[in-house]
Short mmCIF file of C-alpha atoms and ligand atoms in Angstrom, two decimals:
data_model
loop_
_atom_site.label_atom_id
_atom_site.label_comp_id
_atom_site.label_asym_id
_atom_site.label_seq_id
_atom_site.Cartn_x
_atom_site.Cartn_y
_atom_site.Cartn_z
CA MET A 1361 108.63 40.10 70.40
CA ILE A 1362 112.10 39.32 69.06
CA GLY A 1363 115.03 40.89 70.89
CA VAL A 1364 117.64 42.55 68.66
CA ALA A 1365 121.18 43.72 69.47
CA VAL A 1366 122.54 46.35 67.08
CA LEU A 1367 126.36 46.39 67.03
CA GLY A 1368 127.52 49.68 65.52
CA SER A 1369 124.16 51.41 66.04
CA THR A 1370 125.62 54.92 65.56
CA GLY A 1371 126.90 54.14 62.03
CA SER A 1372 125.21 54.32 58.67
CA ILE A 1373 123.95 50.70 58.75
CA GLY A 1374 123.10 51.02 62.45
CA LEU A 1375 120.89 54.05 61.79
CA SER A 1376 119.12 52.32 58.90
CA THR A 1377 118.57 49.26 61.11
CA LEU A 1378 116.98 51.35 63.87
CA ASP A 1379 114.78 53.02 61.26
CA VAL A 1380 113.49 49.62 60.07
CA LEU A 1381 113.08 48.29 63.63
CA GLY A 1382 111.16 51.44 64.55
CA ARG A 1383 108.60 50.60 61.84
CA HIS A 1384 107.81 47.26 63.51
CA PRO A 1385 107.53 47.92 67.25
CA GLU A 1386 105.00 45.09 67.64
CA ARG A 1387 107.56 42.60 66.37
CA PHE A 1388 110.99 43.71 67.62
CA GLN A 1389 112.47 44.98 70.84
CA VAL A 1390 115.86 46.70 70.82
CA VAL A 1391 117.77 44.89 73.58
CA ALA A 1392 121.27 46.33 73.13
CA LEU A 1393 123.11 49.07 71.25
CA THR A 1394 126.85 49.61 70.77
CA ALA A 1395 129.26 52.23 69.44
CA ASN A 1396 132.94 53.10 69.62
CA ARG A 1397 133.25 56.74 70.78
CA ASN A 1398 130.05 58.54 69.86
CA ALA A 1399 128.56 58.61 73.38
CA GLU A 1400 126.23 61.53 72.59
CA LEU A 1401 124.43 59.74 69.77
CA LEU A 1402 124.35 56.45 71.67
CA ALA A 1403 122.79 58.24 74.68
CA GLU A 1404 120.15 59.72 72.38
CA GLN A 1405 119.44 56.26 70.91
CA CYS A 1406 119.17 54.79 74.44
CA ARG A 1407 116.53 57.38 75.36
CA CYS A 1408 114.59 56.61 72.18
CA TYR A 1409 114.86 52.77 72.03
CA ARG A 1410 115.33 51.99 75.76
CA PRO A 1411 117.69 48.98 75.42
CA ALA A 1412 118.62 46.90 78.49
CA VAL A 1413 122.33 47.15 77.66
CA ALA A 1414 124.59 49.70 75.91
CA ALA A 1415 128.27 49.09 75.19
CA MET A 1416 131.11 51.26 73.96
CA ALA A 1417 134.44 49.94 72.71
CA ASP A 1418 136.25 52.96 74.11
CA PRO A 1419 136.25 52.87 77.95
CA ALA A 1420 136.43 56.67 78.30
CA ALA A 1421 133.40 57.00 76.00
CA ALA A 1422 131.58 54.37 78.09
CA ARG A 1423 132.14 56.53 81.19
CA ARG A 1424 130.82 59.56 79.30
CA LEU A 1425 127.76 57.56 78.25
CA GLN A 1426 127.17 56.54 81.84
CA SER A 1427 127.19 60.18 82.96
CA LEU A 1428 124.96 61.25 80.03
CA LEU A 1429 122.40 58.63 81.08
CA ALA A 1430 122.53 59.45 84.79
CA GLY A 1431 119.02 60.13 86.02
CA MET A 1432 117.30 58.34 83.12
CA SER A 1433 114.61 56.04 84.47
CA GLY A 1434 115.30 52.48 83.28
CA ALA A 1435 118.78 53.47 82.09
CA PRO A 1436 120.64 50.60 80.40
CA GLU A 1437 123.52 48.73 81.93
CA VAL A 1438 126.68 50.20 80.35
CA LEU A 1439 129.49 47.86 79.29
CA ALA A 1440 132.93 48.80 77.96
CA GLY A 1441 135.70 47.44 75.79
CA ILE A 1442 135.83 44.57 73.33
CA GLU A 1443 134.65 42.15 76.05
CA GLY A 1444 131.56 44.34 76.54
CA LEU A 1445 130.82 44.15 72.81
CA GLU A 1446 131.26 40.36 72.82
CA GLN A 1447 128.94 40.12 75.81
CA VAL A 1448 126.28 42.14 73.94
CA ALA A 1449 126.64 39.90 70.87
CA ALA A 1450 125.88 36.83 72.99
CA LEU A 1451 123.03 38.22 75.15
CA PRO A 1452 120.36 35.52 75.53
CA GLN A 1453 117.57 38.18 75.32
CA ALA A 1454 118.67 39.06 71.74
CA PRO A 1455 118.31 36.16 69.30
CA TYR A 1456 118.94 38.57 66.38
CA VAL A 1457 122.24 40.46 66.09
CA MET A 1458 122.96 43.16 63.52
CA ALA A 1459 126.76 43.03 63.03
CA ALA A 1460 127.45 46.55 61.69
CA ILE A 1461 130.77 47.53 63.24
CA VAL A 1462 133.19 48.72 60.57
CA GLY A 1463 136.45 46.90 59.88
CA ALA A 1464 138.49 44.32 61.75
CA ALA A 1465 137.17 45.75 65.04
CA GLY A 1466 133.93 43.90 64.26
CA LEU A 1467 135.50 40.46 64.06
CA ARG A 1468 135.35 39.43 67.73
CA PRO A 1469 131.77 40.65 68.37
CA SER A 1470 130.50 39.24 65.03
CA LEU A 1471 132.16 35.91 65.81
CA ALA A 1472 130.69 35.93 69.33
CA ALA A 1473 127.22 36.29 67.77
CA ALA A 1474 127.91 33.41 65.38
CA ARG A 1475 129.22 31.21 68.21
CA ALA A 1476 126.13 31.98 70.30
CA GLY A 1477 123.89 30.61 67.51
CA LYS A 1478 122.15 33.91 66.69
CA ARG A 1479 120.47 35.07 63.54
CA VAL A 1480 123.50 37.11 62.43
CA LEU A 1481 122.69 39.95 60.05
CA LEU A 1482 126.18 40.44 58.69
CA ALA A 1483 127.17 43.86 57.38
CA ASN A 1484 130.72 43.59 58.77
CA LYS A 1485 132.22 41.97 55.66
CA GLU A 1486 135.76 42.42 57.01
CA ALA A 1487 135.05 39.65 59.58
CA LEU A 1488 134.55 37.12 56.77
CA VAL A 1489 137.52 38.38 54.77
CA MET A 1490 139.81 38.05 57.80
CA ALA A 1491 138.51 34.85 59.30
CA GLY A 1492 136.19 33.18 56.78
CA ALA A 1493 136.97 29.58 57.76
CA LEU A 1494 136.71 30.23 61.50
CA PHE A 1495 133.52 32.23 61.08
CA MET A 1496 131.76 29.72 58.81
CA ASP A 1497 132.78 26.86 61.14
CA ALA A 1498 131.29 28.77 64.09
CA VAL A 1499 128.03 29.25 62.14
CA ALA A 1500 127.88 25.54 61.26
CA GLU A 1501 128.70 24.37 64.80
CA SER A 1502 126.27 26.66 66.64
CA GLY A 1503 123.44 26.46 64.08
CA ALA A 1504 123.47 30.26 63.67
CA GLU A 1505 121.49 31.73 60.76
CA LEU A 1506 123.79 33.87 58.63
CA LEU A 1507 121.96 36.48 56.55
CA PRO A 1508 123.96 38.87 54.38
CA ILE A 1509 123.31 42.61 54.65
CA ASP A 1510 125.64 43.85 51.92
CA SER A 1511 123.08 44.66 49.22
CA GLU A 1512 124.95 42.54 46.65
CA HIS A 1513 125.13 39.42 48.82
CA ASN A 1514 121.60 39.89 50.04
CA ALA A 1515 120.53 40.06 46.38
CA ILE A 1516 122.43 36.87 45.56
CA PHE A 1517 120.93 35.15 48.61
CA GLN A 1518 117.49 36.10 47.30
CA CYS A 1519 118.30 34.77 43.79
CA LEU A 1520 119.63 31.39 44.97
CA PRO A 1521 117.47 28.35 45.77
CA THR A 1522 117.26 27.41 49.46
CA GLY A 1523 119.47 24.32 48.94
CA PHE A 1524 122.48 26.33 47.70
CA ARG A 1525 124.65 25.23 50.64
CA ALA A 1526 124.89 21.80 48.96
CA GLY A 1527 127.15 23.52 46.39
CA LEU A 1528 126.50 26.09 43.68
CA ALA A 1529 127.22 23.61 40.86
CA GLN A 1530 124.67 21.18 42.33
CA VAL A 1531 121.93 23.80 42.11
CA GLY A 1532 122.86 24.75 38.55
CA VAL A 1533 124.65 28.04 39.17
CA ALA A 1534 127.18 29.02 36.48
CA GLN A 1535 128.26 32.45 37.78
CA ILE A 1536 127.58 34.95 40.51
CA LEU A 1537 127.50 38.45 38.99
CA LEU A 1538 128.37 41.10 41.59
CA THR A 1539 127.38 44.59 40.52
CA ALA A 1540 129.51 47.63 41.41
CA SER A 1541 128.47 51.27 41.08
CA GLY A 1542 132.04 52.03 40.00
CA GLY A 1543 132.33 54.73 42.68
CA PRO A 1544 132.72 58.48 42.18
CA PHE A 1545 135.80 58.15 39.91
CA ARG A 1546 134.38 55.57 37.51
CA ASP A 1547 135.10 57.69 34.43
CA TRP A 1548 138.16 59.58 35.72
CA SER A 1549 141.60 59.33 34.10
CA VAL A 1550 144.65 57.95 35.93
CA GLU A 1551 145.94 61.54 36.28
CA GLN A 1552 142.67 62.77 37.81
CA ILE A 1553 142.53 59.77 40.18
CA ALA A 1554 146.08 60.54 41.37
CA ALA A 1555 144.88 63.87 42.84
CA VAL A 1556 141.72 62.63 44.60
CA THR A 1557 141.09 64.16 48.07
CA PRO A 1558 139.43 62.44 51.06
CA GLU A 1559 136.36 64.68 50.67
CA GLN A 1560 135.95 63.63 47.03
CA ALA A 1561 136.44 59.96 47.92
CA CYS A 1562 133.81 60.10 50.68
CA ALA A 1563 131.15 61.67 48.42
CA HIS A 1564 129.62 58.56 46.85
CA PRO A 1565 127.27 59.35 43.94
CA VAL A 1566 124.60 56.78 44.89
CA TRP A 1567 125.02 55.32 48.39
CA SER A 1568 125.33 57.26 51.65
CA MET A 1569 127.80 55.31 53.79
CA GLY A 1570 130.50 55.52 56.48
CA ARG A 1571 133.89 57.02 55.51
CA LYS A 1572 135.88 53.78 55.37
CA ILE A 1573 133.47 51.95 53.05
CA SER A 1574 133.11 55.12 50.94
CA VAL A 1575 136.87 55.14 50.28
CA ASP A 1576 136.76 51.37 49.64
CA SER A 1577 133.99 51.97 47.10
CA ALA A 1578 136.08 54.66 45.40
CA THR A 1579 139.14 52.36 45.07
CA LEU A 1580 136.91 49.32 44.22
CA MET A 1581 138.52 47.54 47.19
CA ASN A 1582 134.99 47.30 48.57
CA LYS A 1583 134.06 45.17 45.55
CA GLY A 1584 137.22 43.12 46.06
CA LEU A 1585 136.32 42.47 49.71
CA GLU A 1586 132.84 41.53 48.52
CA VAL A 1587 134.26 38.97 46.07
CA ILE A 1588 136.01 37.26 49.01
CA GLU A 1589 132.88 37.62 51.16
CA ALA A 1590 130.79 35.99 48.40
CA CYS A 1591 133.19 33.04 48.21
CA TRP A 1592 132.68 32.31 51.94
CA LEU A 1593 128.95 33.00 52.04
CA PHE A 1594 128.10 30.93 48.99
CA GLY A 1595 130.79 28.23 49.21
CA THR A 1596 132.57 28.95 45.95
CA GLY A 1597 135.91 30.02 44.51
CA PRO A 1598 136.60 33.40 42.86
CA GLU A 1599 136.46 31.78 39.40
CA ARG A 1600 132.67 31.65 39.77
CA VAL A 1601 132.38 35.37 40.71
CA THR A 1602 132.32 38.13 38.07
CA VAL A 1603 132.22 41.87 38.79
CA VAL A 1604 130.07 44.07 36.53
CA VAL A 1605 130.01 47.87 36.81
CA HIS A 1606 126.42 49.13 36.92
CA PRO A 1607 126.31 52.88 37.67
CA GLN A 1608 122.61 53.11 38.61
CA SER A 1609 122.98 50.56 41.48
CA THR A 1610 119.45 49.38 40.75
CA VAL A 1611 120.35 45.76 40.00
CA HIS A 1612 121.96 44.78 43.30
CA SER A 1613 123.48 41.57 41.88
CA LEU A 1614 122.58 38.57 39.74
CA VAL A 1615 122.89 34.80 39.57
CA GLN A 1616 123.48 33.18 36.18
CA TYR A 1617 122.29 29.57 35.85
CA LYS A 1618 123.58 26.84 33.52
CA ASP A 1619 120.43 26.98 31.38
CA GLY A 1620 121.07 30.64 30.50
CA SER A 1621 118.58 32.07 33.00
CA VAL A 1622 119.83 35.11 34.92
CA LEU A 1623 118.00 36.08 38.11
CA ALA A 1624 118.47 39.61 39.44
CA GLU A 1625 117.29 41.43 42.54
CA MET A 1626 116.45 45.07 41.91
CA GLY A 1627 115.30 48.04 43.92
CA ASN A 1628 116.13 51.59 44.89
CA PRO A 1629 119.61 51.86 46.41
CA ASP A 1630 118.68 52.02 50.09
CA MET A 1631 120.18 49.68 52.71
CA ARG A 1632 116.85 49.43 54.50
CA THR A 1633 115.76 46.87 51.85
CA PRO A 1634 118.39 44.20 52.66
CA ILE A 1635 118.06 45.01 56.38
CA ALA A 1636 114.27 44.51 56.28
CA HIS A 1637 114.71 41.37 54.19
CA ALA A 1638 117.08 39.82 56.73
CA LEU A 1639 114.95 40.84 59.71
CA ALA A 1640 111.72 39.48 58.23
CA TRP A 1641 113.14 36.44 56.36
CA PRO A 1642 111.53 34.18 55.23
CA GLU A 1643 108.63 36.65 55.34
CA ARG A 1644 108.54 40.16 53.88
CA PHE A 1645 107.56 43.45 55.51
CA ASP A 1646 107.75 47.18 54.95
CA SER A 1647 111.22 48.74 54.90
CA GLY A 1648 110.26 52.36 54.28
CA VAL A 1649 111.95 52.24 50.84
CA ALA A 1650 110.03 53.84 47.95
CA PRO A 1651 108.94 51.44 45.21
CA LEU A 1652 111.21 51.24 42.18
CA ASP A 1653 109.93 53.30 39.23
CA LEU A 1654 111.44 51.62 36.16
CA VAL A 1655 109.97 54.13 33.70
CA ALA A 1656 111.45 57.06 35.62
CA LEU A 1657 114.77 55.21 35.71
CA GLY A 1658 114.64 54.69 31.94
CA ARG A 1659 117.81 52.67 31.43
CA LEU A 1660 120.25 50.28 33.06
CA ASP A 1661 123.93 50.38 32.02
CA PHE A 1662 126.60 47.72 32.47
CA GLN A 1663 130.34 47.79 31.76
CA ALA A 1664 133.49 45.86 32.64
CA PRO A 1665 135.60 47.16 35.55
CA ASP A 1666 139.02 48.60 34.68
CA PRO A 1667 141.66 46.95 36.91
CA GLY A 1668 144.30 49.28 35.39
CA ARG A 1669 142.77 52.40 36.95
CA PHE A 1670 141.45 50.48 39.99
CA PRO A 1671 144.25 48.06 41.00
CA CYS A 1672 142.60 47.22 44.36
CA LEU A 1673 140.10 45.00 42.58
CA ARG A 1674 142.92 43.08 40.90
CA LEU A 1675 144.74 42.74 44.24
CA ALA A 1676 141.61 41.37 45.92
CA PHE A 1677 141.05 38.78 43.17
CA GLU A 1678 144.71 37.75 43.48
CA ALA A 1679 144.34 37.43 47.27
CA ALA A 1680 141.14 35.41 46.84
CA ARG A 1681 142.92 33.03 44.45
CA ALA A 1682 146.00 32.78 46.71
CA GLY A 1683 143.86 32.02 49.79
CA ASP A 1684 145.66 31.26 53.09
CA SER A 1685 146.55 34.51 54.87
CA ALA A 1686 146.40 36.72 51.73
CA PRO A 1687 142.79 38.01 52.23
CA LEU A 1688 143.58 38.83 55.88
CA VAL A 1689 146.73 40.74 54.88
CA LEU A 1690 144.81 42.50 52.10
CA ASN A 1691 142.17 43.64 54.60
CA ALA A 1692 144.60 44.73 57.32
CA SER A 1693 146.85 46.71 54.97
CA ASN A 1694 143.83 48.29 53.31
CA GLU A 1695 142.44 49.47 56.68
CA VAL A 1696 145.80 51.04 57.54
CA ALA A 1697 146.15 52.62 54.10
CA VAL A 1698 142.59 54.03 54.09
CA ALA A 1699 143.10 55.56 57.55
CA ALA A 1700 146.39 57.09 56.33
CA PHE A 1701 144.67 58.46 53.22
CA LEU A 1702 141.88 60.01 55.32
CA GLU A 1703 144.57 61.62 57.52
CA GLY A 1704 146.45 62.95 54.48
CA ARG A 1705 149.49 60.72 55.01
CA VAL A 1706 149.24 58.90 51.64
CA GLY A 1707 147.68 59.84 48.33
CA PHE A 1708 144.75 57.96 46.80
CA PRO A 1709 146.90 55.73 44.51
CA GLY A 1710 149.09 55.04 47.56
CA ILE A 1711 146.28 52.88 49.04
CA ALA A 1712 146.76 50.18 46.40
CA ARG A 1713 150.55 50.48 46.62
CA VAL A 1714 150.50 49.94 50.42
CA VAL A 1715 148.30 46.86 49.97
CA GLU A 1716 150.41 45.44 47.14
CA GLU A 1717 153.71 45.97 48.98
CA THR A 1718 152.35 44.57 52.25
CA LEU A 1719 151.11 41.46 50.44
CA ALA A 1720 154.48 41.07 48.72
CA SER A 1721 156.37 41.28 52.03
CA SER A 1722 154.06 39.01 54.04
CA PRO A 1723 154.87 35.30 53.67
CA ALA A 1724 151.77 33.15 53.05
CA GLN A 1725 150.52 31.38 56.17
CA ALA A 1726 147.93 28.60 56.28
CA VAL A 1727 144.93 29.84 58.28
CA VAL A 1728 142.38 27.01 58.06
CA GLY A 1729 142.16 25.33 61.46
CA GLN A 1730 143.92 28.22 63.21
CA ASP A 1731 142.34 30.01 66.16
CA LEU A 1732 141.34 33.63 66.63
CA ALA A 1733 144.56 34.56 68.47
CA PHE A 1734 146.63 33.36 65.51
CA LEU A 1735 144.56 35.44 63.06
CA ILE A 1736 144.69 38.54 65.28
CA ASP A 1737 148.48 38.21 65.48
CA LEU A 1738 148.73 37.94 61.67
CA ASP A 1739 146.48 41.00 61.38
CA ARG A 1740 148.73 42.93 63.80
CA ARG A 1741 151.87 42.02 61.85
CA ALA A 1742 150.33 43.01 58.49
CA ARG A 1743 149.27 46.36 60.00
CA ALA A 1744 152.80 46.95 61.31
CA THR A 1745 154.25 46.24 57.84
CA ALA A 1746 151.77 48.60 56.19
CA GLU A 1747 152.43 51.34 58.78
CA GLN A 1748 156.17 51.01 58.23
CA LEU A 1749 155.80 51.30 54.46
CA ILE A 1750 153.81 54.50 54.96
CA ALA A 1751 156.15 55.91 57.63
CA THR A 1752 159.26 55.37 55.49
CA GLY A 1753 157.53 56.93 52.48
CA SER A 1754 158.38 53.89 50.35
CA VAL A 1755 154.92 53.76 48.73
N1 LIG B 337 127.06 51.92 54.90
C1 LIG B 337 126.63 51.08 53.99
O1 LIG B 337 125.78 51.43 53.16
C2 LIG B 337 127.14 49.66 53.98
C3 LIG B 337 126.70 48.80 52.97
C4 LIG B 337 127.13 47.49 52.98
C5 LIG B 337 128.00 47.04 53.95
N2 LIG B 337 128.43 47.91 54.90
C6 LIG B 337 129.36 47.41 55.91
O2 LIG B 337 128.79 47.64 57.19
C7 LIG B 337 129.80 47.92 58.14
C8 LIG B 337 129.48 49.26 58.78
O3 LIG B 337 129.57 50.27 57.80
P1 LIG B 337 129.01 51.75 58.06
O4 LIG B 337 129.07 52.42 56.75
O5 LIG B 337 127.72 51.66 58.79
O6 LIG B 337 130.17 52.32 59.00
P2 LIG B 337 130.13 53.65 59.90
O7 LIG B 337 129.04 54.54 59.47
O8 LIG B 337 131.53 54.15 59.92
O9 LIG B 337 129.74 53.08 61.35
C9 LIG B 337 130.57 52.19 62.02
C10 LIG B 337 129.98 51.79 63.35
O10 LIG B 337 130.95 50.97 64.01
C11 LIG B 337 131.36 51.61 65.23
N3 LIG B 337 132.80 51.41 65.39
C12 LIG B 337 133.80 51.99 64.70
N4 LIG B 337 135.00 51.58 65.15
C13 LIG B 337 134.75 50.71 66.16
C14 LIG B 337 135.58 49.98 67.06
N5 LIG B 337 136.92 50.05 66.99
N6 LIG B 337 134.97 49.20 67.97
C15 LIG B 337 133.63 49.13 68.06
N7 LIG B 337 132.78 49.82 67.25
C16 LIG B 337 133.34 50.60 66.31
C17 LIG B 337 131.03 53.08 65.05
O11 LIG B 337 130.88 53.73 66.34
P3 LIG B 337 131.17 55.33 66.47
O12 LIG B 337 130.00 56.01 65.81
O13 LIG B 337 131.22 55.57 67.93
O14 LIG B 337 132.46 55.59 65.76
C18 LIG B 337 129.71 52.97 64.29
O15 LIG B 337 128.66 52.63 65.16
C19 LIG B 337 131.13 47.90 57.37
O16 LIG B 337 131.73 46.65 57.52
C20 LIG B 337 130.71 48.11 55.94
O17 LIG B 337 131.61 47.53 55.02
C21 LIG B 337 128.02 49.19 54.93
#
């Protein structure tokens, strides 16, 4: 039995992970579950999966969880706060950790899992965007196994030879081709995009996801964050990463080799496939996903992204090329801008403007070799700048 800790178990990736784990009870034991505020759902999951530990980032929610579980035989130990999440990520009984907290809030727990030498199933892409050097150093030093959960990066991982960490050029890779569904506004005009509502932005045509990543998918910032994530995961620069819009989301990404060969990973768009892949790797087992029916699908379309209508993708490529603190500032200002958009405080095009203005007013800082406290302080300052831009209505 392999012990698994699921960080962010009440979210979209968390639920898919529990679904896959539930299909293999002879192989996995759920050791710990975490959430932020959703004590009701976490209590339900505790009754179903009977973990030894449950943690909530919000201390009041942790108290509510404790009272919801009162009287349960074999109730889990309840931990609270960011330290509780870090403790869960490093539990010796859980050699596998699903890192599925959304946003910068996932950095400390994801890093704790990496430092503890776990098999880290990384969905929390923001951790790599914010602290790629620190995170990859922690993986190398502890001997952790880093397996990507983003369907695109999982696809690339599957299409690369095992020795890819020696360098992509050494293994003959010419380009990484990241596919993007294009989001719900792929074919909308600039005028239509200007009037997008939060409900429209959260209704993704193909993938069912949390609200933050749904908005990121609609702005194409999600693809931009994934470009930066790919650079860290596969040890390359952005010049070797190309984004291709593929509305059917059937080809999850591709690797183009120097000899002209292009390897793709395909399947139905369901996150249980990359989750099952990373749990079973290097073996394969059932994920619950229906087999792909190519004849029913009929066709696969590809087109170039339009950075004019979707400036977030351009901003992310610029941040990736600039390096230093730019990706961290991009991520922090985007999180602030997306939250403001969901609360009706900025319009949809305002998200890109907040990010662009925050980047322009944040002096570049070298981040390689810096510690977590330094990065968290930079993140805090970028958030304050973004909040001020929104509050003064200057975007
Ligand atoms: N959804 C997808 O299909 C998908 C695909 C690829 C990658 N990802 C990545 O996976 C991550 C999770 O995405 P998601 O769509 O599953 O998000 P989600 O549905 O919004 O779930 C987020 C999870 O994180 C918890 N959480 C939120 N804020 C937190 C905080 N401050 N401290 C601790 N925990 C917190 C939530 O708990 P509560 O329920 O209590 O709020 C929930 O369990 C993101 O980084 C995303 O980019 C997602």
